PDB file of C-alpha atoms and ligand atoms in Angstrom:
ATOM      1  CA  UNK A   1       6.789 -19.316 -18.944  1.00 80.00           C
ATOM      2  CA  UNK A   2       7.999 -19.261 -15.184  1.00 92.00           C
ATOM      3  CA  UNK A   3       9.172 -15.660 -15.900  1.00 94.00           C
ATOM      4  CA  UNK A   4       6.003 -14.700 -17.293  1.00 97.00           C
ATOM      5  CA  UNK A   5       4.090 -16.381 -14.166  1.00 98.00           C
ATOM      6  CA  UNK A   6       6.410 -14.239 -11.618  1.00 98.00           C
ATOM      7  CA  UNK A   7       4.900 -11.252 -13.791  1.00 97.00           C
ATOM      8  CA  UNK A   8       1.979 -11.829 -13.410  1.00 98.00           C
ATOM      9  CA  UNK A   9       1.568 -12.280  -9.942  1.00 98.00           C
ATOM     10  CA  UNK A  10       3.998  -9.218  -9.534  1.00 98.00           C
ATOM     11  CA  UNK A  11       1.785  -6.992 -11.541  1.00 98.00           C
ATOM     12  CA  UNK A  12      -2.091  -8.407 -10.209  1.00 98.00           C
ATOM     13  CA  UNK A  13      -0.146  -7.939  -6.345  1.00 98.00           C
ATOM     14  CA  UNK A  14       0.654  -4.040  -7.427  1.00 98.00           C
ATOM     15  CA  UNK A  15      -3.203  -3.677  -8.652  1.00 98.00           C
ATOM     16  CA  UNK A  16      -4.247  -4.906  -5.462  1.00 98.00           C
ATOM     17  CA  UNK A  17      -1.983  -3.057  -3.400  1.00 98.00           C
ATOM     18  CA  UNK A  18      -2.202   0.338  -5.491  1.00 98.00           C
ATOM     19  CA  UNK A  19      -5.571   0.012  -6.774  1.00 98.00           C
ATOM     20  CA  UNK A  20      -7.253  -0.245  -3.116  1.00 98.00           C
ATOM     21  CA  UNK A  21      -4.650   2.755  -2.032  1.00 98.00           C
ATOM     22  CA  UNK A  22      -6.220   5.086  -4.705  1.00 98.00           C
ATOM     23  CA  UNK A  23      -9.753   4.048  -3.961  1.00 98.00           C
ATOM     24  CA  UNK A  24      -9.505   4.341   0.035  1.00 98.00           C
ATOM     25  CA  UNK A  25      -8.001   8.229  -1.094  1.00 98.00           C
ATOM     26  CA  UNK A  26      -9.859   9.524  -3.779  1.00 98.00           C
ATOM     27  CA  UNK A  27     -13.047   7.468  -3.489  1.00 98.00           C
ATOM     28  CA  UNK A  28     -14.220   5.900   0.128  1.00 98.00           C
ATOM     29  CA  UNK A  29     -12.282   9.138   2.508  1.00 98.00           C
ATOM     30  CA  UNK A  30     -14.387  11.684   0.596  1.00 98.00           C
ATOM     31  CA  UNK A  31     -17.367  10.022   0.157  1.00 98.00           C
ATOM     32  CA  UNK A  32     -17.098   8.870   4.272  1.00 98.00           C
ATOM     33  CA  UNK A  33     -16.386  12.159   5.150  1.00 98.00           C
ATOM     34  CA  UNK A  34     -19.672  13.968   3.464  1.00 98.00           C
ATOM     35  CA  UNK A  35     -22.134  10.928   4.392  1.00 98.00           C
ATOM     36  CA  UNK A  36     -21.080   9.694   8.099  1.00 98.00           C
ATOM     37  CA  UNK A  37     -20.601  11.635  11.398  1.00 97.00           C
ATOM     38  CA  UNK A  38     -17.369  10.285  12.875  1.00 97.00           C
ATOM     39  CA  UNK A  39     -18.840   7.835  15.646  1.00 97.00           C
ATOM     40  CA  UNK A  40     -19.824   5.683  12.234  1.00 98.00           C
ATOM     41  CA  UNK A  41     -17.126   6.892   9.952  1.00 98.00           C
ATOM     42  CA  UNK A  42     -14.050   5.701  11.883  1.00 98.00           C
ATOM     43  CA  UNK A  43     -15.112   2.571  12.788  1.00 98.00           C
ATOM     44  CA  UNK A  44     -15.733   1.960   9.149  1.00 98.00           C
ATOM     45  CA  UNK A  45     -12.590   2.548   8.797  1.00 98.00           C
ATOM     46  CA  UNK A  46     -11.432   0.218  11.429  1.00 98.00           C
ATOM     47  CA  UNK A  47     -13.187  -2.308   9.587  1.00 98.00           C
ATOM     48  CA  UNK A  48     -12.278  -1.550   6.637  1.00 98.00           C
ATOM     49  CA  UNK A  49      -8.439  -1.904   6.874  1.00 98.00           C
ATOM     50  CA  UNK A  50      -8.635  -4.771   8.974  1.00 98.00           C
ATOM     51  CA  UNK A  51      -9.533  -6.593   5.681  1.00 98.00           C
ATOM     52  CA  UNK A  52      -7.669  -4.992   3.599  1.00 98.00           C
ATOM     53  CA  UNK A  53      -4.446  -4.999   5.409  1.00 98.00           C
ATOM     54  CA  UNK A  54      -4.931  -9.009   5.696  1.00 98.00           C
ATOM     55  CA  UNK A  55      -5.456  -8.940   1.290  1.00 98.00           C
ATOM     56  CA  UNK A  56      -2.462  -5.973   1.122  1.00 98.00           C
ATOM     57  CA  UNK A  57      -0.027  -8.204   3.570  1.00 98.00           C
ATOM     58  CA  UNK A  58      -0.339 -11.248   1.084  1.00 98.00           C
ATOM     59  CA  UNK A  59       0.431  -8.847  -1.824  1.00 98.00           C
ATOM     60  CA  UNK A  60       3.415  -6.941  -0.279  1.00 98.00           C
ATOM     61  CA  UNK A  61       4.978 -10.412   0.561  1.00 98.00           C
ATOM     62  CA  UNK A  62       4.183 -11.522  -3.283  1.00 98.00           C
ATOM     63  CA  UNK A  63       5.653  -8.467  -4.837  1.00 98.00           C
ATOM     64  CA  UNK A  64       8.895  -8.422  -3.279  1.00 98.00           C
ATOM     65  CA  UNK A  65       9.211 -12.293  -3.306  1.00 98.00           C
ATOM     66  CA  UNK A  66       8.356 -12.227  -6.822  1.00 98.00           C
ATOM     67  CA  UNK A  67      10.320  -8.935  -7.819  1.00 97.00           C
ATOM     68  CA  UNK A  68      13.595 -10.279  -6.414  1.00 97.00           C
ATOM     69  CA  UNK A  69      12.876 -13.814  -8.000  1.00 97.00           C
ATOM     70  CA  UNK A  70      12.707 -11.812 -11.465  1.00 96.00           C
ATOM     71  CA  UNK A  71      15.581  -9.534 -10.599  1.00 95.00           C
ATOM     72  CA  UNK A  72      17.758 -12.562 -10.053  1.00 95.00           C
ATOM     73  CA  UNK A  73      17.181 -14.022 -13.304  1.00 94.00           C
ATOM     74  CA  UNK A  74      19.185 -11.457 -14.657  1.00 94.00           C
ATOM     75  CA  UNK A  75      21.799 -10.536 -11.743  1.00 95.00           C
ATOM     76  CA  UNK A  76      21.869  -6.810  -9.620  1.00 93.00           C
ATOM     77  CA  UNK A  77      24.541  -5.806 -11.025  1.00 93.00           C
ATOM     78  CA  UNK A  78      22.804  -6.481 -15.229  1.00 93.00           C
ATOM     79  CA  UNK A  79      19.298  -5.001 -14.209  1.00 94.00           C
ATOM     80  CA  UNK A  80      18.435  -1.560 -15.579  1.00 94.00           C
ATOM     81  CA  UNK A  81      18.298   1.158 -13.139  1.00 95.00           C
ATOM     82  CA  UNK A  82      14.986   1.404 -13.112  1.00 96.00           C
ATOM     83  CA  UNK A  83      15.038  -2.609 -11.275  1.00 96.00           C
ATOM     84  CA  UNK A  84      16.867  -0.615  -8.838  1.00 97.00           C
ATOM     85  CA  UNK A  85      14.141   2.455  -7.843  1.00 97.00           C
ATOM     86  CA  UNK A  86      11.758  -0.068  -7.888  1.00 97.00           C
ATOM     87  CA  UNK A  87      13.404  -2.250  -5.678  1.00 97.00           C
ATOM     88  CA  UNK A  88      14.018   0.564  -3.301  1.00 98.00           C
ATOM     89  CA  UNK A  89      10.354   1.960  -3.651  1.00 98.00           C
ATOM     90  CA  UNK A  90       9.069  -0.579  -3.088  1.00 98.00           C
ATOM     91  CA  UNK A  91      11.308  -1.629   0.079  1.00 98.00           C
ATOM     92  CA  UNK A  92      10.307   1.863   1.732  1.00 98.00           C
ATOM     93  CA  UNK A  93       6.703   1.278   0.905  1.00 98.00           C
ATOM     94  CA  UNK A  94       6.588  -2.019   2.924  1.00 98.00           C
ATOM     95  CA  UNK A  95       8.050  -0.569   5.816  1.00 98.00           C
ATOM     96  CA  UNK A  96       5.788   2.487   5.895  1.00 98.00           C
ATOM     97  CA  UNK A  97       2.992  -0.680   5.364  1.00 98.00           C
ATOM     98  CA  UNK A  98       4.250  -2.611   8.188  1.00 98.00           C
ATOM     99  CA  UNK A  99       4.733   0.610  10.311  1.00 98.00           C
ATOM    100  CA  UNK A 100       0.884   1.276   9.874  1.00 98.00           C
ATOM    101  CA  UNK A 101       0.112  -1.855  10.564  1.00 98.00           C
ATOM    102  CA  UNK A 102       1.797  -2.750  13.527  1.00 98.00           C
ATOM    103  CA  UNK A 103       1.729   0.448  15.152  1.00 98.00           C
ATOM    104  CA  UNK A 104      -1.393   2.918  13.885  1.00 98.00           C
ATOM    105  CA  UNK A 105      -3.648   1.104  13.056  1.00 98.00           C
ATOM    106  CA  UNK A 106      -3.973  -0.715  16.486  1.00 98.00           C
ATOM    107  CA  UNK A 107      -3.596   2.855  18.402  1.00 98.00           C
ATOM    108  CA  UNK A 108      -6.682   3.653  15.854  1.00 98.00           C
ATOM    109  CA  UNK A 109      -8.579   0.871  17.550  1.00 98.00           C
ATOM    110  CA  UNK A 110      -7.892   1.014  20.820  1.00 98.00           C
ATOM    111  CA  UNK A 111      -9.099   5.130  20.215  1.00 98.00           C
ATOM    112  CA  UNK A 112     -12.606   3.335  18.812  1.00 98.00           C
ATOM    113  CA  UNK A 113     -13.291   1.215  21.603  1.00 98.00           C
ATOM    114  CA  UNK A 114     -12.097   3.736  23.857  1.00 98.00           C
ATOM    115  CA  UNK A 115     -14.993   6.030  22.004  1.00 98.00           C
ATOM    116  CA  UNK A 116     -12.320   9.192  21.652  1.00 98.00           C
ATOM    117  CA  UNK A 117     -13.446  10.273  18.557  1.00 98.00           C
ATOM    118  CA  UNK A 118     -10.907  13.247  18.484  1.00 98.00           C
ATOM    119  CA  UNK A 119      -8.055  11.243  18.635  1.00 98.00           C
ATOM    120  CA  UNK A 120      -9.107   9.019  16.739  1.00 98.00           C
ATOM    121  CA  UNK A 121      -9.575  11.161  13.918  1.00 98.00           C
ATOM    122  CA  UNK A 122      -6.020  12.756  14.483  1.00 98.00           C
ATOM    123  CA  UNK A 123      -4.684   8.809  14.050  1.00 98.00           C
ATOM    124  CA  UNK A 124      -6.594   8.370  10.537  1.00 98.00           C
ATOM    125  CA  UNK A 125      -5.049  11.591   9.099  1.00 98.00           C
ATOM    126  CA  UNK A 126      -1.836  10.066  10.138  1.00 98.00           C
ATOM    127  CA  UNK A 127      -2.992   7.010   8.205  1.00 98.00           C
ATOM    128  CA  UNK A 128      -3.801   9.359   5.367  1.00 98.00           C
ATOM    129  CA  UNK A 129      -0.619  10.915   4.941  1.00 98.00           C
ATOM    130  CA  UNK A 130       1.135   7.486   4.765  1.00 98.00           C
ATOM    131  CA  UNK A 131      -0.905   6.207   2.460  1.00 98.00           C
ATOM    132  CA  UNK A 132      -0.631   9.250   0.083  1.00 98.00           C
ATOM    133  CA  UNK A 133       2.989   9.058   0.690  1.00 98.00           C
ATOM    134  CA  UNK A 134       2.788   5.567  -0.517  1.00 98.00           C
ATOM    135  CA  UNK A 135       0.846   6.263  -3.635  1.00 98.00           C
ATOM    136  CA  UNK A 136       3.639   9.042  -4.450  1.00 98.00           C
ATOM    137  CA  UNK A 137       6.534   5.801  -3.890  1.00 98.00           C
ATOM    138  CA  UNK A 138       4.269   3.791  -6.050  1.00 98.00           C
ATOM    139  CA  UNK A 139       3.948   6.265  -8.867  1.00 98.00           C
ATOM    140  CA  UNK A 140       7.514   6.774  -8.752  1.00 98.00           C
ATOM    141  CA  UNK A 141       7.954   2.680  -8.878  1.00 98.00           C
ATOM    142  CA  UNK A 142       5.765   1.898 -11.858  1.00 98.00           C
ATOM    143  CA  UNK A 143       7.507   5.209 -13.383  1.00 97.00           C
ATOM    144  CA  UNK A 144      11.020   3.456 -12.790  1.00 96.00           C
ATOM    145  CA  UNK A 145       9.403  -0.122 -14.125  1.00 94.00           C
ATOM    146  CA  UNK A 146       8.290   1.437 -17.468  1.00 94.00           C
ATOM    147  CA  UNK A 147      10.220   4.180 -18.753  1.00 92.00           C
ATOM    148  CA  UNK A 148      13.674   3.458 -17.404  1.00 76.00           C
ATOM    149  CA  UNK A 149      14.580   0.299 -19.098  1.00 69.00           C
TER     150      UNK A 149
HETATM  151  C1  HEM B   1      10.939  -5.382  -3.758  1.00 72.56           C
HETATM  152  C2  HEM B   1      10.398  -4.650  -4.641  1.00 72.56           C
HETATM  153  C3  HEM B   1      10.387  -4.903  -6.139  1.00 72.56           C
HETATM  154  C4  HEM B   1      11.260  -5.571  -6.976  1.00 72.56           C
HETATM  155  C5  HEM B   1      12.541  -6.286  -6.599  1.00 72.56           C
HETATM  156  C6  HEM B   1      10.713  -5.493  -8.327  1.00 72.56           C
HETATM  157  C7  HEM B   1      11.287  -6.044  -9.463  1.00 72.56           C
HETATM  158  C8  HEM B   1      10.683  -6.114 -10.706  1.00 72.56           C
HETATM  159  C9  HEM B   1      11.229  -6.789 -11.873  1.00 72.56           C
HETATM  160  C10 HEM B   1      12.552  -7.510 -11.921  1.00 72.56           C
HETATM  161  C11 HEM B   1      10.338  -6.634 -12.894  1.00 72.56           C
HETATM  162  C12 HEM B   1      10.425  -7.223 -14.290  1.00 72.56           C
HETATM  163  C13 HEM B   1      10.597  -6.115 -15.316  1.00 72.56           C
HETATM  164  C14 HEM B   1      10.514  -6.630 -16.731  1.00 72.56           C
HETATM  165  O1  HEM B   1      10.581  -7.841 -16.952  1.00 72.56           O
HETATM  166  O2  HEM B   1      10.401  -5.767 -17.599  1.00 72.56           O
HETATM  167  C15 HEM B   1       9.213  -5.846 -12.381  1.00 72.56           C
HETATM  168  C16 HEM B   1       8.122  -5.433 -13.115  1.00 72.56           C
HETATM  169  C17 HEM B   1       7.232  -4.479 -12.720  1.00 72.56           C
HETATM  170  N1  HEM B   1       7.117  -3.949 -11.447  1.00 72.56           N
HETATM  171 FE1  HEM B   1       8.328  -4.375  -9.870  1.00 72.56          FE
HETATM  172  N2  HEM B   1       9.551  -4.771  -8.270  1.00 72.56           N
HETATM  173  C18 HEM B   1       9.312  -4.403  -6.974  1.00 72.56           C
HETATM  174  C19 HEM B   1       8.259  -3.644  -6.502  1.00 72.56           C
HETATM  175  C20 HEM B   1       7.341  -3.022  -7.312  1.00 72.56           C
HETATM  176  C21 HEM B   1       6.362  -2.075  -6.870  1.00 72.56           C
HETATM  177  C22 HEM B   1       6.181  -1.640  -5.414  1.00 72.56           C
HETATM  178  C23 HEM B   1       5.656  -1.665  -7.968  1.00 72.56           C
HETATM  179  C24 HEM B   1       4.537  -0.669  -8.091  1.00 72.56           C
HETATM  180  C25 HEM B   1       3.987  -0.023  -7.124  1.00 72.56           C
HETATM  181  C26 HEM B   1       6.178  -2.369  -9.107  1.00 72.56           C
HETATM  182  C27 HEM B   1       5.699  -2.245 -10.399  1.00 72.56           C
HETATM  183  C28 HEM B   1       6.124  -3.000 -11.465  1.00 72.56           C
HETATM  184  C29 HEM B   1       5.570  -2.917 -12.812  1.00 72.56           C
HETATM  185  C30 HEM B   1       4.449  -1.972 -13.256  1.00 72.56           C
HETATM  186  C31 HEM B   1       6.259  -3.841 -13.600  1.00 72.56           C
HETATM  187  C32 HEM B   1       6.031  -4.150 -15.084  1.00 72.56           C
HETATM  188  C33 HEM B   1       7.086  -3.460 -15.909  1.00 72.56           C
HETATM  189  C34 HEM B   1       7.080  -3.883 -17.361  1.00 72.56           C
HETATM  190  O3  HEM B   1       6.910  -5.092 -17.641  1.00 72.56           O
HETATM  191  O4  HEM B   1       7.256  -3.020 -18.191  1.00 72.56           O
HETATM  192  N3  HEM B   1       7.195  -3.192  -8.666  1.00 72.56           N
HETATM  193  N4  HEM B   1       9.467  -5.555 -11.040  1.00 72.56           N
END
């Protein structure tokens, strides 16, 4: 029951985490970057990863809290090596999370208020990149979860 609990909030964490990843990417950028003229665009985007960075931080803490608690249960040195890529994955993904966080995105806000739209810009596609290279980790993760058992 308790182990089936930790699953569950592992796995509903990685849909929130993932899920808002691949929309942000394939969905909101593209759709942003046909409809709004940058003075609107990037502070939508301001906007909207200051709420979901707050939803993403309580779900990166809940993964990896939950993920070791699991991992435990059966001992490092027992867990298939697939426990191991996704332990690692996932490790590099927070820190390219917490990097974004604590140093991007504020340099992409103080570039809003300070109305450089330019630089701004050049700041997001940094964002970008991260995040794709964090959808990349997190294919590679639920690869490692399922298949290598
Ligand atoms: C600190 C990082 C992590 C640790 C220690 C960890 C550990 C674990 C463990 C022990 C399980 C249980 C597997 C089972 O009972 O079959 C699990 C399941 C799973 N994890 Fe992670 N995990 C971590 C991060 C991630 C990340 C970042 C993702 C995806 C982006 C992910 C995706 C999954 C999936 C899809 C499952 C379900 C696998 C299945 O039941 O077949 N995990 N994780």
């Amino acid at each position: 029951m308790m182990l089936h609990l930790l699953l569950f909030l592992h796995l509903t964490s990685v849909i929130i985490w993932v899920g808002g990843m691949f929309f942000s990417y394939f969905c909101l950028r593209p759709a942003a970057i046909q409809l709004l003229e940058p003075k609107l665009r990037l502070p939508l985007w301001v906007a909207t990863f200051s709420r979901f960075f707050k939803l993403t931080a309580i779900a990166v803490v809940t993964i990896i809290a939950t993920g070791i608690m699991m991992l435990l249960q059966v001992g490092m040195k027992f867990a298939p090596v697939g426990w191991h890529v996704m332990l690692s994955t996932g490790l590099l993904m927070s820190a390219i999370f917490i990097y974004v966080c604590a140093v991007v995105y504020p340099r992409l806000c103080k570039q809003c208020n300070e109305v450089s739209w330019l630089a701004a810009a050049a700041t997001l596609n940094t964002i970008r990149k991260l995040v794709g290279f964090n959808l990349i980790l997190s294919i590679i993760a639920i690869a490692a979860a399922t298949f290598a058992r």
